[in-house]
Coordinates of C-alpha atoms and ligand atoms in Angstrom, one line a residue:
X19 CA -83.4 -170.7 -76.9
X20 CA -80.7 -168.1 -75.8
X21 CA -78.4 -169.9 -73.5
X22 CA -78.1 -168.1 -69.9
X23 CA -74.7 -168.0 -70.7
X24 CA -75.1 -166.1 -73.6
X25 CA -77.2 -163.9 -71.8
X26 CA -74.5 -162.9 -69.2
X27 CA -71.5 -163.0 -71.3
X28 CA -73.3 -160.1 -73.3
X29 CA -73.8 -158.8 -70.0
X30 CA -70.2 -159.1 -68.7
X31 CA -68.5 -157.8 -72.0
X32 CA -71.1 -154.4 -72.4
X33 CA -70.8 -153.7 -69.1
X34 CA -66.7 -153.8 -68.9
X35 CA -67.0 -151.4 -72.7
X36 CA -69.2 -149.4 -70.7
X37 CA -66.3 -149.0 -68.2
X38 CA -63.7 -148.2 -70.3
X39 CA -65.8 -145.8 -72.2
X40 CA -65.3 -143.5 -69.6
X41 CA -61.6 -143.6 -69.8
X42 CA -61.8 -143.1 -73.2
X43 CA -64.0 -140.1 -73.1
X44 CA -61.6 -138.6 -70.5
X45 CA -58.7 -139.3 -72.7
X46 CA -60.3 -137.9 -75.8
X47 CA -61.1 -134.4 -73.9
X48 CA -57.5 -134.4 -72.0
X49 CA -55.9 -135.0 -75.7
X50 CA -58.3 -132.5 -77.1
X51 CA -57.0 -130.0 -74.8
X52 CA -53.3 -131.0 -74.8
X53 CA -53.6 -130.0 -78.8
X54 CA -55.4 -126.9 -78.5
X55 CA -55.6 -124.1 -75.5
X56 CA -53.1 -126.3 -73.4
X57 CA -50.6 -124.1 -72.4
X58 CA -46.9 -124.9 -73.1
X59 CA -45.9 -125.1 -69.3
X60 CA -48.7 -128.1 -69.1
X61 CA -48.3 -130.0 -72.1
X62 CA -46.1 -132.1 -70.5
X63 CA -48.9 -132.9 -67.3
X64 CA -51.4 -133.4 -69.9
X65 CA -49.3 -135.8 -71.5
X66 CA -48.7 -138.2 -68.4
X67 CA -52.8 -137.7 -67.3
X68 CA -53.4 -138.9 -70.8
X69 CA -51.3 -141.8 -70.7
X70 CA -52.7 -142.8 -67.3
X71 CA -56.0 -143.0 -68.8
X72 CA -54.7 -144.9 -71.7
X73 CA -53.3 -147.3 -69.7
X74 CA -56.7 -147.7 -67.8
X75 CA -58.5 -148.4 -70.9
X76 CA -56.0 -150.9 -71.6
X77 CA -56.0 -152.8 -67.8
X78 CA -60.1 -153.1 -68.7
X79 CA -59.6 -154.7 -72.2
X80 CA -57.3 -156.5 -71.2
X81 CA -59.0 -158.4 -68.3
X82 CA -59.2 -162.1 -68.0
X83 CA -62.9 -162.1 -67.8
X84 CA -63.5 -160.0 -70.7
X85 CA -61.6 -162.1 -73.4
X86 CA -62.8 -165.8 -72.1
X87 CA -66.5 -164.2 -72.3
X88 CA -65.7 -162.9 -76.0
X89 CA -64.0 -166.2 -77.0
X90 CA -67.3 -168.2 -75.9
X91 CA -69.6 -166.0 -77.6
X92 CA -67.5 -166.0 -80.9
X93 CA -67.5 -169.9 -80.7
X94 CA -71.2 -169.8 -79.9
X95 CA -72.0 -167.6 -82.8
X96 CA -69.6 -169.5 -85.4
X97 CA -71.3 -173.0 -84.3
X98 CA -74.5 -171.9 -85.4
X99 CA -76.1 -171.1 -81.5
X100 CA -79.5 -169.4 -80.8
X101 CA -77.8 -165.5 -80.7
X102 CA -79.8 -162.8 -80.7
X103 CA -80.1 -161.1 -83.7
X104 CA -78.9 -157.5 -84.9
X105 CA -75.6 -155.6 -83.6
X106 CA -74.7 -158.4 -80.5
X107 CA -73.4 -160.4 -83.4
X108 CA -71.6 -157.4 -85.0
X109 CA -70.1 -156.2 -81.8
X110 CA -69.0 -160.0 -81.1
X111 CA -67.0 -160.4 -84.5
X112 CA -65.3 -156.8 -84.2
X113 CA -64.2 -157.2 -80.9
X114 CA -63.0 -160.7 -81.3
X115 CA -61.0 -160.0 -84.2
X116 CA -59.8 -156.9 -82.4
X117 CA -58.9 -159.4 -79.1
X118 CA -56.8 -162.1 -80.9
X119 CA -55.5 -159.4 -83.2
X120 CA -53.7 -157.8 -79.5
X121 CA -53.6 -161.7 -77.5
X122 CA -49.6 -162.4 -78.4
X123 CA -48.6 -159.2 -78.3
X124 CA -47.3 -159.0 -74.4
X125 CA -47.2 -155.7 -72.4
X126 CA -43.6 -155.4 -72.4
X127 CA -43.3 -155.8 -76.8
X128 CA -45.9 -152.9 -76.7
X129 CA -44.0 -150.7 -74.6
X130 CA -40.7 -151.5 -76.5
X131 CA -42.3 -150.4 -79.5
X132 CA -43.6 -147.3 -78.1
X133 CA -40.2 -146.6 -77.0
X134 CA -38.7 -147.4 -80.4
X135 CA -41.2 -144.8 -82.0
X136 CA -40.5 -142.5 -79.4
X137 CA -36.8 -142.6 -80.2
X138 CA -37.4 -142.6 -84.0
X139 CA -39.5 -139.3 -83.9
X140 CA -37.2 -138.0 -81.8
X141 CA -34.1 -138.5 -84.7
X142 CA -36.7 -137.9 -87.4
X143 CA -37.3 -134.7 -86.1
X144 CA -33.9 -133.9 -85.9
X145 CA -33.1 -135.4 -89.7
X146 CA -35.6 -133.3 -90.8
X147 CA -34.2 -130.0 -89.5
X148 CA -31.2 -130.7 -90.7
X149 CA -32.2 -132.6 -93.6
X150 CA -29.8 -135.4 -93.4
X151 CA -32.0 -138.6 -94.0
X152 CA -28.8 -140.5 -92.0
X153 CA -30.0 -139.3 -89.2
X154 CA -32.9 -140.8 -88.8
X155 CA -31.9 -144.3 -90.9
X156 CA -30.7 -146.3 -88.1
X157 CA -34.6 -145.8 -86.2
X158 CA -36.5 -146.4 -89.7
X159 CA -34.5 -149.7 -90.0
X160 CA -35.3 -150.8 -86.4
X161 CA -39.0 -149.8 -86.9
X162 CA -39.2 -152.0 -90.2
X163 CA -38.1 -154.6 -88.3
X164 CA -40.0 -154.4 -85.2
X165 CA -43.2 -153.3 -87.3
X166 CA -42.7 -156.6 -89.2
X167 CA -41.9 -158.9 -86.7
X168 CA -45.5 -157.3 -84.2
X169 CA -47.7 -158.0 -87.2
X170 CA -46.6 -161.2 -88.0
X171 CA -47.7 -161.9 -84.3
X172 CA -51.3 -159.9 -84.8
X173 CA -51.8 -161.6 -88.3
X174 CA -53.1 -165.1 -89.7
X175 CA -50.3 -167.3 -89.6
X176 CA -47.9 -167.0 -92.8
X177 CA -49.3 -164.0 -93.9
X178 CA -47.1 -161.4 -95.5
X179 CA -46.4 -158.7 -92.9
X180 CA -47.6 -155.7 -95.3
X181 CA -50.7 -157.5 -96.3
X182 CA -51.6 -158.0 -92.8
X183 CA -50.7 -154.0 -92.3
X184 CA -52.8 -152.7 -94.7
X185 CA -55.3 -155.8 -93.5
X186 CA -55.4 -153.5 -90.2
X187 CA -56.0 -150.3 -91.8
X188 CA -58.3 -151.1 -95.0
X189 CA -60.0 -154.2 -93.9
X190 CA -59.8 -156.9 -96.7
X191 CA -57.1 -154.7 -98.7
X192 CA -53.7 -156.5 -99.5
X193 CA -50.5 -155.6 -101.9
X194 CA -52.4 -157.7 -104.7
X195 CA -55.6 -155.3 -104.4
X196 CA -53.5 -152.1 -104.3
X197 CA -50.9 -152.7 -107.1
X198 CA -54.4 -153.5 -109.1
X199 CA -56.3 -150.2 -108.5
X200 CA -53.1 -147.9 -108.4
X201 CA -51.7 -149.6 -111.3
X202 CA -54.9 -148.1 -113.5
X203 CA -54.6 -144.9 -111.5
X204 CA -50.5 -144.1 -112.6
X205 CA -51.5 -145.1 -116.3
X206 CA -54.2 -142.0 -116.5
X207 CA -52.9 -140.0 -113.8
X208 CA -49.2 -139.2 -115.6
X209 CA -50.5 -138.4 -119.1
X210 CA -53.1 -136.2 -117.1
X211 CA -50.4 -134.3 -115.3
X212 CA -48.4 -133.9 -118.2
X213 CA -51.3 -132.7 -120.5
X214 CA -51.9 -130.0 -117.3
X215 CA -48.5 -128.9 -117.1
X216 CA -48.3 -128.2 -120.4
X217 CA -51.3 -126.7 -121.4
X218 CA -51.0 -122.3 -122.3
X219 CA -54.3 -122.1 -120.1
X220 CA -52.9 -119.7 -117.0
X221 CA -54.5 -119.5 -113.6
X222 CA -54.4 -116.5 -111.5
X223 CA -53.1 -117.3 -108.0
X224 CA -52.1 -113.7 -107.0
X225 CA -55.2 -113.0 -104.5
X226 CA -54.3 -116.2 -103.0
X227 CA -51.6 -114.8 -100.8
X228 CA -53.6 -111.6 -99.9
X229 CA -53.7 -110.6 -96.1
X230 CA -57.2 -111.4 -95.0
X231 CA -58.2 -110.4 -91.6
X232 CA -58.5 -113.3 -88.7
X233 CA -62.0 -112.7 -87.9
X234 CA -63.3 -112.7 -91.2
X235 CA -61.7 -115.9 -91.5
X236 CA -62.9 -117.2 -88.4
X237 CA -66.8 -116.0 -89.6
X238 CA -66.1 -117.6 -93.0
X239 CA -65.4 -120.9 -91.2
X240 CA -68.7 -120.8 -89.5
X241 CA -70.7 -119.9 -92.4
X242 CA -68.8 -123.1 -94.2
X243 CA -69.6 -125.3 -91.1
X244 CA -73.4 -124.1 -90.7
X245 CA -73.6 -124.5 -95.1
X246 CA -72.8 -128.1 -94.6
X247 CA -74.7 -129.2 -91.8
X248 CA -72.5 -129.2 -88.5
X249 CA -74.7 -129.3 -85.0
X250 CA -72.9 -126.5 -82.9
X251 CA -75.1 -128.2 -80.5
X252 CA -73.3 -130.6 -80.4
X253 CA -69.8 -130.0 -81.7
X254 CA -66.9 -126.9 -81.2
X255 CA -64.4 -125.4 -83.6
X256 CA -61.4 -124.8 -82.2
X257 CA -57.6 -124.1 -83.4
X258 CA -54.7 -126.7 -83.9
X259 CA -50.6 -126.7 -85.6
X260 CA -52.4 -129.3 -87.8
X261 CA -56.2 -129.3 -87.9
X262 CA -57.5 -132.7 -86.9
X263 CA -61.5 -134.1 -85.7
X264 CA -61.9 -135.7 -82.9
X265 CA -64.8 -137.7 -82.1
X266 CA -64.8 -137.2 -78.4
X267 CA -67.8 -138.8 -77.6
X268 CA -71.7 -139.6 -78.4
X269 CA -72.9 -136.2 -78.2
X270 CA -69.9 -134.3 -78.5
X271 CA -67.6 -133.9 -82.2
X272 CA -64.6 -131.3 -82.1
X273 CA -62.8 -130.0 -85.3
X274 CA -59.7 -127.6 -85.8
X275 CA -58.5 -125.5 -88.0
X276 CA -55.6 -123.4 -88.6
X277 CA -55.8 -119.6 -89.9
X278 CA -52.9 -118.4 -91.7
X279 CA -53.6 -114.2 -92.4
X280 CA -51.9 -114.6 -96.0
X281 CA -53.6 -118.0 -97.1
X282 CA -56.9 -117.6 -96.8
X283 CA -58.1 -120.9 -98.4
X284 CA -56.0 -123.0 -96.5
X285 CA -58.3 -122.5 -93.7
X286 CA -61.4 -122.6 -95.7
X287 CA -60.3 -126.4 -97.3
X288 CA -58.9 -127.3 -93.7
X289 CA -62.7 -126.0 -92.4
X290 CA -64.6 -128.5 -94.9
X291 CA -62.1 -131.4 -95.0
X292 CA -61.9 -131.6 -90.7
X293 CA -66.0 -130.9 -91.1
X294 CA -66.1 -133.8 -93.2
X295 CA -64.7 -136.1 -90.5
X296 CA -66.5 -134.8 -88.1
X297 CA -70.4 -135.3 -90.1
X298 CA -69.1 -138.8 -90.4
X299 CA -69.0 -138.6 -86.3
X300 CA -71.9 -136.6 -85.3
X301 CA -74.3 -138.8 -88.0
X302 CA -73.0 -142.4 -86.4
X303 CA -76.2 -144.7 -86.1
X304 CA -77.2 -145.2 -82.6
X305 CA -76.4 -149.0 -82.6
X306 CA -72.7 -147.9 -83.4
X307 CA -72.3 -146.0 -80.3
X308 CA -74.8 -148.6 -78.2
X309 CA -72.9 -151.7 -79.0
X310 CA -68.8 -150.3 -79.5
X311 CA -68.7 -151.1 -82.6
X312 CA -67.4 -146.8 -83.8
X313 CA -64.3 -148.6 -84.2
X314 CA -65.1 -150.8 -87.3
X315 CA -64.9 -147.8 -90.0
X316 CA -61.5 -147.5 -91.4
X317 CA -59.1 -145.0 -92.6
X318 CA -60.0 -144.9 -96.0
X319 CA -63.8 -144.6 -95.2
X320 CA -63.0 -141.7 -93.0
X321 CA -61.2 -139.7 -95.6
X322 CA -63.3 -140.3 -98.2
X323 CA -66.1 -138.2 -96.4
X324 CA -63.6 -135.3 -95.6
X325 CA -62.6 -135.5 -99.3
X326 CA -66.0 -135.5 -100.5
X327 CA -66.4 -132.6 -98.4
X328 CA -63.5 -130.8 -98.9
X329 CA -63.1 -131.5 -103.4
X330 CA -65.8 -133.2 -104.8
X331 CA -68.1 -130.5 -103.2
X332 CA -66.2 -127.9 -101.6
X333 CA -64.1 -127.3 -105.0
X334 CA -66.7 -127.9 -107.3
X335 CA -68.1 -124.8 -109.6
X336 CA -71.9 -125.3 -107.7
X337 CA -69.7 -124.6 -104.7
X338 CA -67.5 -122.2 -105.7
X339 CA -70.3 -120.4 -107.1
X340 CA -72.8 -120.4 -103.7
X341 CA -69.6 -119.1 -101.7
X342 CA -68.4 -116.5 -103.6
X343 CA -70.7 -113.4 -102.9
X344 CA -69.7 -114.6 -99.1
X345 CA -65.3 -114.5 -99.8
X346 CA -66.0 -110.8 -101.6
X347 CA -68.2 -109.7 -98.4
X348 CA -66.0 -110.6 -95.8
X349 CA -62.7 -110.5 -97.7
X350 CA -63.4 -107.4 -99.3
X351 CA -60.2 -105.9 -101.3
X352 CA -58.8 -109.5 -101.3
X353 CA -61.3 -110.6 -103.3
X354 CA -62.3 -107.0 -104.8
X355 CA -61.1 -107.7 -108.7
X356 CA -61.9 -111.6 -108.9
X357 CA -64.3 -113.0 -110.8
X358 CA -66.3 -116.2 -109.5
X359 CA -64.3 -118.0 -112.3
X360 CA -61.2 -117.1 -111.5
X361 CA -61.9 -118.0 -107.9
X362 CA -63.2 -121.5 -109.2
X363 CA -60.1 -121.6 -111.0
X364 CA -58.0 -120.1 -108.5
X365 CA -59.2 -123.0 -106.2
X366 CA -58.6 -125.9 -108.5
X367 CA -54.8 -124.8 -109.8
X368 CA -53.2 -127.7 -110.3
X369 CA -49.5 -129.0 -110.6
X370 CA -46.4 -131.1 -109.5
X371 CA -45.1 -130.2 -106.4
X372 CA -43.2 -131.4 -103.7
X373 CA -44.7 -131.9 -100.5
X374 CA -47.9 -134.3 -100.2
X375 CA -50.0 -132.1 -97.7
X376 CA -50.0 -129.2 -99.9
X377 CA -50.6 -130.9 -103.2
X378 CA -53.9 -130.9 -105.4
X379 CA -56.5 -133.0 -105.7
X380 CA -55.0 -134.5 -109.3
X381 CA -51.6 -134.9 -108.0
X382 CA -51.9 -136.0 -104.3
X383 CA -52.6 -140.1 -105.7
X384 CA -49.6 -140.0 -106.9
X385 CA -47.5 -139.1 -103.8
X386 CA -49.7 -141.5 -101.9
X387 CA -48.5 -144.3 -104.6
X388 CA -44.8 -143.1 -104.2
X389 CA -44.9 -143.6 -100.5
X390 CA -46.7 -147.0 -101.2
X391 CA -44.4 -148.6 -103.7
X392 CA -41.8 -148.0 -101.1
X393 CA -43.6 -149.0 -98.1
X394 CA -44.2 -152.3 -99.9
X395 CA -40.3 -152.9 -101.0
X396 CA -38.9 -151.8 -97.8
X397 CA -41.3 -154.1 -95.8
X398 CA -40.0 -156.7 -98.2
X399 CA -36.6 -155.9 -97.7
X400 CA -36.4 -155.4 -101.4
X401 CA -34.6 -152.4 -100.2
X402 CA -32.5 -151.1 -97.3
X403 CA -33.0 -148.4 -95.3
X404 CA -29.9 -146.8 -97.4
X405 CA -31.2 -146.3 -100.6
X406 CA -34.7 -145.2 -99.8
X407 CA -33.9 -141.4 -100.5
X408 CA -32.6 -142.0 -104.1
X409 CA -36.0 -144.5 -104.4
X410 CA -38.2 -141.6 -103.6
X411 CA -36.3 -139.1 -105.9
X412 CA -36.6 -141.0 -108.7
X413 CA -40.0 -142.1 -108.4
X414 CA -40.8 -138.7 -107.5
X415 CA -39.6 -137.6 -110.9
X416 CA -41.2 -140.7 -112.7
X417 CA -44.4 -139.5 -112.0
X418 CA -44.1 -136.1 -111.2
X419 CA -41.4 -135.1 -113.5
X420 CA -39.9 -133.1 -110.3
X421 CA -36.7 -134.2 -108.1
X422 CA -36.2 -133.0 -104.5
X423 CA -33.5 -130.9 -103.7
X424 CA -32.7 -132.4 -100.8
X425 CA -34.3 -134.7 -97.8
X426 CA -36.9 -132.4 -95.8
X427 CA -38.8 -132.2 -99.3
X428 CA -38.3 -135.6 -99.9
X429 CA -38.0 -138.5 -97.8
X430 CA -38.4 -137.0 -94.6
X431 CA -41.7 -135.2 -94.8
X432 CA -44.1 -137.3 -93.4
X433 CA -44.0 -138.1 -89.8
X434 CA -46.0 -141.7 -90.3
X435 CA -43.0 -143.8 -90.3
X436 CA -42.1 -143.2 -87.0
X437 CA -44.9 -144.8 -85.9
X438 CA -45.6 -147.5 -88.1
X439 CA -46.4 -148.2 -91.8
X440 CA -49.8 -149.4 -93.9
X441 CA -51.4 -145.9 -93.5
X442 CA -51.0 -144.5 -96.6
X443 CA -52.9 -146.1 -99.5
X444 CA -55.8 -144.7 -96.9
X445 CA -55.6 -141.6 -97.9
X446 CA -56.1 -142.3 -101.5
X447 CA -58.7 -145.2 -101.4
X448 CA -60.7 -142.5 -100.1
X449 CA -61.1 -140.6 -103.4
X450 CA -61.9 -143.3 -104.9
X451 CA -64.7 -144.4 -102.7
X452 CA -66.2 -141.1 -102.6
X453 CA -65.7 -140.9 -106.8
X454 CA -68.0 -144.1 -106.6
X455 CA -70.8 -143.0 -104.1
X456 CA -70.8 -139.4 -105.7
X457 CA -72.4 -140.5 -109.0
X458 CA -74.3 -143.1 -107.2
X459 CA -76.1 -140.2 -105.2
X460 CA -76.7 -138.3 -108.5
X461 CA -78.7 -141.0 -109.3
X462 CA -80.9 -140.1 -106.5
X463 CA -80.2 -136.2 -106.2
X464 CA -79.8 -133.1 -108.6
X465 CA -76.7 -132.2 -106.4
X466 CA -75.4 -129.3 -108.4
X467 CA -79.1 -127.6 -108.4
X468 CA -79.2 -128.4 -104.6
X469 CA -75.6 -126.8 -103.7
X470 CA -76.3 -123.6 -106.0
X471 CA -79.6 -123.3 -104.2
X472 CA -77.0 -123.5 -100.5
X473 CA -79.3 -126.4 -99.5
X474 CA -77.5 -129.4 -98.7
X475 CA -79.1 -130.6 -96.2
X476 CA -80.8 -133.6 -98.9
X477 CA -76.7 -134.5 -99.6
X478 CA -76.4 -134.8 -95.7
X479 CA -79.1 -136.9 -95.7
X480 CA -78.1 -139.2 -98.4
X481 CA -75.2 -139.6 -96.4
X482 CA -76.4 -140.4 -93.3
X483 CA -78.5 -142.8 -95.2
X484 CA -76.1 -145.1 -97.5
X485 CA -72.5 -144.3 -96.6
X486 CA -72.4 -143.9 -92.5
X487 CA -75.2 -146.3 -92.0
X488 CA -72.9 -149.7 -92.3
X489 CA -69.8 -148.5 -92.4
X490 CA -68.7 -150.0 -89.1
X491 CA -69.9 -153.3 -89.9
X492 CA -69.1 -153.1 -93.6
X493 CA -65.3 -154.0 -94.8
X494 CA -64.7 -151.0 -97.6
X495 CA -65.3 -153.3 -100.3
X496 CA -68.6 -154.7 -99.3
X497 CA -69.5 -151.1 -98.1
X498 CA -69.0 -150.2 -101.7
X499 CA -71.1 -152.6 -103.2
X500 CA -74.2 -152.6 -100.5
X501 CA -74.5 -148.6 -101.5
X502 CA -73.7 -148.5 -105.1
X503 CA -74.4 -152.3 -106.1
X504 CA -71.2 -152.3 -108.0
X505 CA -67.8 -153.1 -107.5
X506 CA -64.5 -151.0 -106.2
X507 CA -63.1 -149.2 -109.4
X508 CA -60.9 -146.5 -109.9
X509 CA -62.3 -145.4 -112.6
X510 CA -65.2 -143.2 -111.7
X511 CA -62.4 -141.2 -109.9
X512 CA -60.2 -141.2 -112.6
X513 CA -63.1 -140.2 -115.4
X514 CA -64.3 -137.1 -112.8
X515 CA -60.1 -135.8 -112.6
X516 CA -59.9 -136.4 -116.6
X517 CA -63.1 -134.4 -116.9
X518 CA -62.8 -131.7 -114.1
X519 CA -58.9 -130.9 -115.1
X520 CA -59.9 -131.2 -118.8
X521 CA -62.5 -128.1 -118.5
X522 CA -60.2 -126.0 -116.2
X523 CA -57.0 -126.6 -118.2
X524 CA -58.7 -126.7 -121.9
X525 CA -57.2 -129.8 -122.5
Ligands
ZN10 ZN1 -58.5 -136.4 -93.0

């Protein structure tokens, strides 16, 4: 027998969800503006209406009411109660651990550290203009410090503050885990790179920086989005400075892009990445969206759908192949002398380079393991703030064999330290998720037959099927194993790089 207080503390906590739902769906469509047709004069309004709405969602989670009825229903579930079955106990366990996670943090340490991060973008922009990593030095050492000390408060007691980090972002990940998995991935990745750098095989690039015209762009990104599956229906392409999905709400997913007239693929890649994300959204299962639980899938589950989208498909030679007749019809004389192999090739060039956001599929683990090795060390305080550039130089040139000339291409690129750290390894867990699930689907699906043929609606299917069903109530590694029935390895990602860069290289 369900206890009547059971009954009504499901009632209480869905109903208050339900409340600040409509906050959130506000925010999301205020933010969604603010980075797109908001005009400059405004952006400022938008920001405070957004904020206002923030803190609203906020007041509502944070009630009294609310987190007594989640504690008893946690302890009722965890003693073994009558509870109904299905997605209540889900919901229960997500929001719980999301409760206690927030309980000792007080209003006051939340705003400090929002005013911390505001200051430290604020010098980090600045450091970056001028490239003088100084600059922003003092700020990065306060957020260490204040990152540390908050998730030591959110954490299990006595837990190492970048384990309980990347806890946050990657569910069930810690430093043991990653130094593991991206141990095996330097050991093939180097040789790789070095192989491809020195192989005679040339790959043109020239009709990469040919003028194509905005519209046939913008018709190009449609064609990409309707290829792979996107509702219009029930979903908008807009523009953005950096593209970015947002899931504003059940029936409503919003993508950007950003067209550049002499870099034509940069807005095709941006187009199937961002479309990625947002088939993840639009193909939630209904019990996600019914019982709050959209916030369970992490990170590295996210990207490893817009990667799957953007290189194991988008860059593959099926791909490639389908597409090209489209690039030569609407890009006419930009793509007037290339073959469909030199496009395929022009697509997959490959190389060490600098900055992270521009880098290739075979090269971007490894700036995602730079940025790691330091995260974890500075965390530590196996390193000060002070030596950090001459850290990321020299890794920089241990794996990549390249050295930054100065601070804007090194250390001060990425914008995520002024907001906290753990984010990272994300990005390239990701790929090796999707490496796994890929050749699990193959099992199932003839997927190079199917994308040559333009139909891909069977991939979206699989999809839907096995890797957006549970992840919300999946941590990545148990996601892993429930859709390919083995265990998390790098090395399906690493045999797929070895292979792909091997062909196009002649390796
Ligand atoms: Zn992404």
């Amino acid at each position: 027998m369900i206890s009547e207080q059971i009954r009504e503390d499901l009632e209480l906590v869905k109903k208050t969800l339900r409340a600040a739902e409509v906050y959130e769906h506000a925010w999301h469509i205020v933010n969604f503006d603010r980075e797109t047709i908001c005009p400059p004069g405004a952006v400022e309004e938008k920001g405070e209406l957004a904020a206002f709405l923030e803190g609203k969602v906020f007041e509502i989670r944070k009630s009294a009411d609310f987190t007594a009825a989640f504690h008893r229903l946690y302890d009722a579930l965890e003693s073994g109660a009558d509870f109904p079955e299905g997605p209540d106990r889900d919901m229960v366990k997500l929001w719980h651990l999301q409760i206690t996670r927030e309980e000792k943090i007080t209003p006051q340490m939340a705003e400090e550290y929002a005013r911390l991060s505001g200051r430290a973008f604020a010098d980090w922009l600045r450091a970056k203009e001028e490239a003088k990593y100084p600059l922003f030095a003092d700020s990065l050492e306060k957020m260490i410090k204040e990152s540390s000390r908050m998730a030591a408060l959110r954490g299990p007691e006595g837990a190492d503050p970048y384990d309980i980090m990347l806890d946050e972002h990657e569910r069930g990940m810690s430093c043991a885990d990653l130094d593991e998995i991206f141990g095996v991935c330097t050991e093939r990745l180097v040789p790789l790179l070095r192989k491809v750098t020195a192989s005679k095989k040339k790959i043109r690039t020239d009709f990469l920086s040919r003028p194509v015209p905005l519209h046939a762009q913008q018709e190009m990104s449609y064609y990409l989005l309707g290829l792979i599956g996107f509702d219009l229906s029930h979903g908008a392409l807009s523009t953005a400075e950096h593209p970015f999905t947002d899931g504003i709400s059940r029936r409503d997913v919003r993508l950007t892009t950003h067209y550049y007239p002499d870099c034509f693929s940069s807005n095709m890649f941006s187009v199937m990445h961002e479309g990625g994300h947002a088939l993840f959204e639009q193909n939630q299962p209904r019990e996600s969206h019914d019982y709050f639980l959209t916030l369970g899938k992490t990170g590295g589950q996210h990207e490893s759908v817009s990667r799957f989208y953007e290189n194991v498909i988008g860059r593959s030679k099926a791909f490639t192949d389908l597409i090209y007749p489209k690039t030569k019809e609407l890009f006419g004389e930009a793509m007037a002398d290339v073959s469909a192999r030199e496009f395929y090739e022009g697509m997959n060039v490959a190389g060490p380079t600098l900055i992270r956001t521009e880098a290739d599929e075979l090269t971007y683990t490894l700036h995602v393991i730079i940025r790691y090795e330091i995260e974890k060390q500075m965390i530590a305080g196996r390193i000060g703030t002070a030596q950090i550039p001459e850290v990321w130089n020299s890794l920089y040139e241990k794996y990549l064999g390249i050295r930054p000339a100065n601070d804007r291409e090194g250390v001060l690129q990425d914008v995520h330290w002024t907001d906290g750290f753990g984010y990272f390894p994300s990005y390239a867990l990701g790929n090796i998720y999707n490496a796994m699930y890929y050749n699990r689907m193959k099992q199932d699906l003839d997927t190079d037959a199917l994308i040559r043929s333009g139909n891909l609606a069977p991939i979206g299917s699989w999809m839907t099927a096995h890797v957006y069903a549970k992840a919300d109530v999946l941590a990545p590694r148990e996601w892993i194993r429930d859709i390919t029935g083995r265990e998390l390895t790098p090395e399906d990602f690493l045999n797929y790089l070895e292979e792909k860069y091997g062909e196009l290289y002649e390796l």
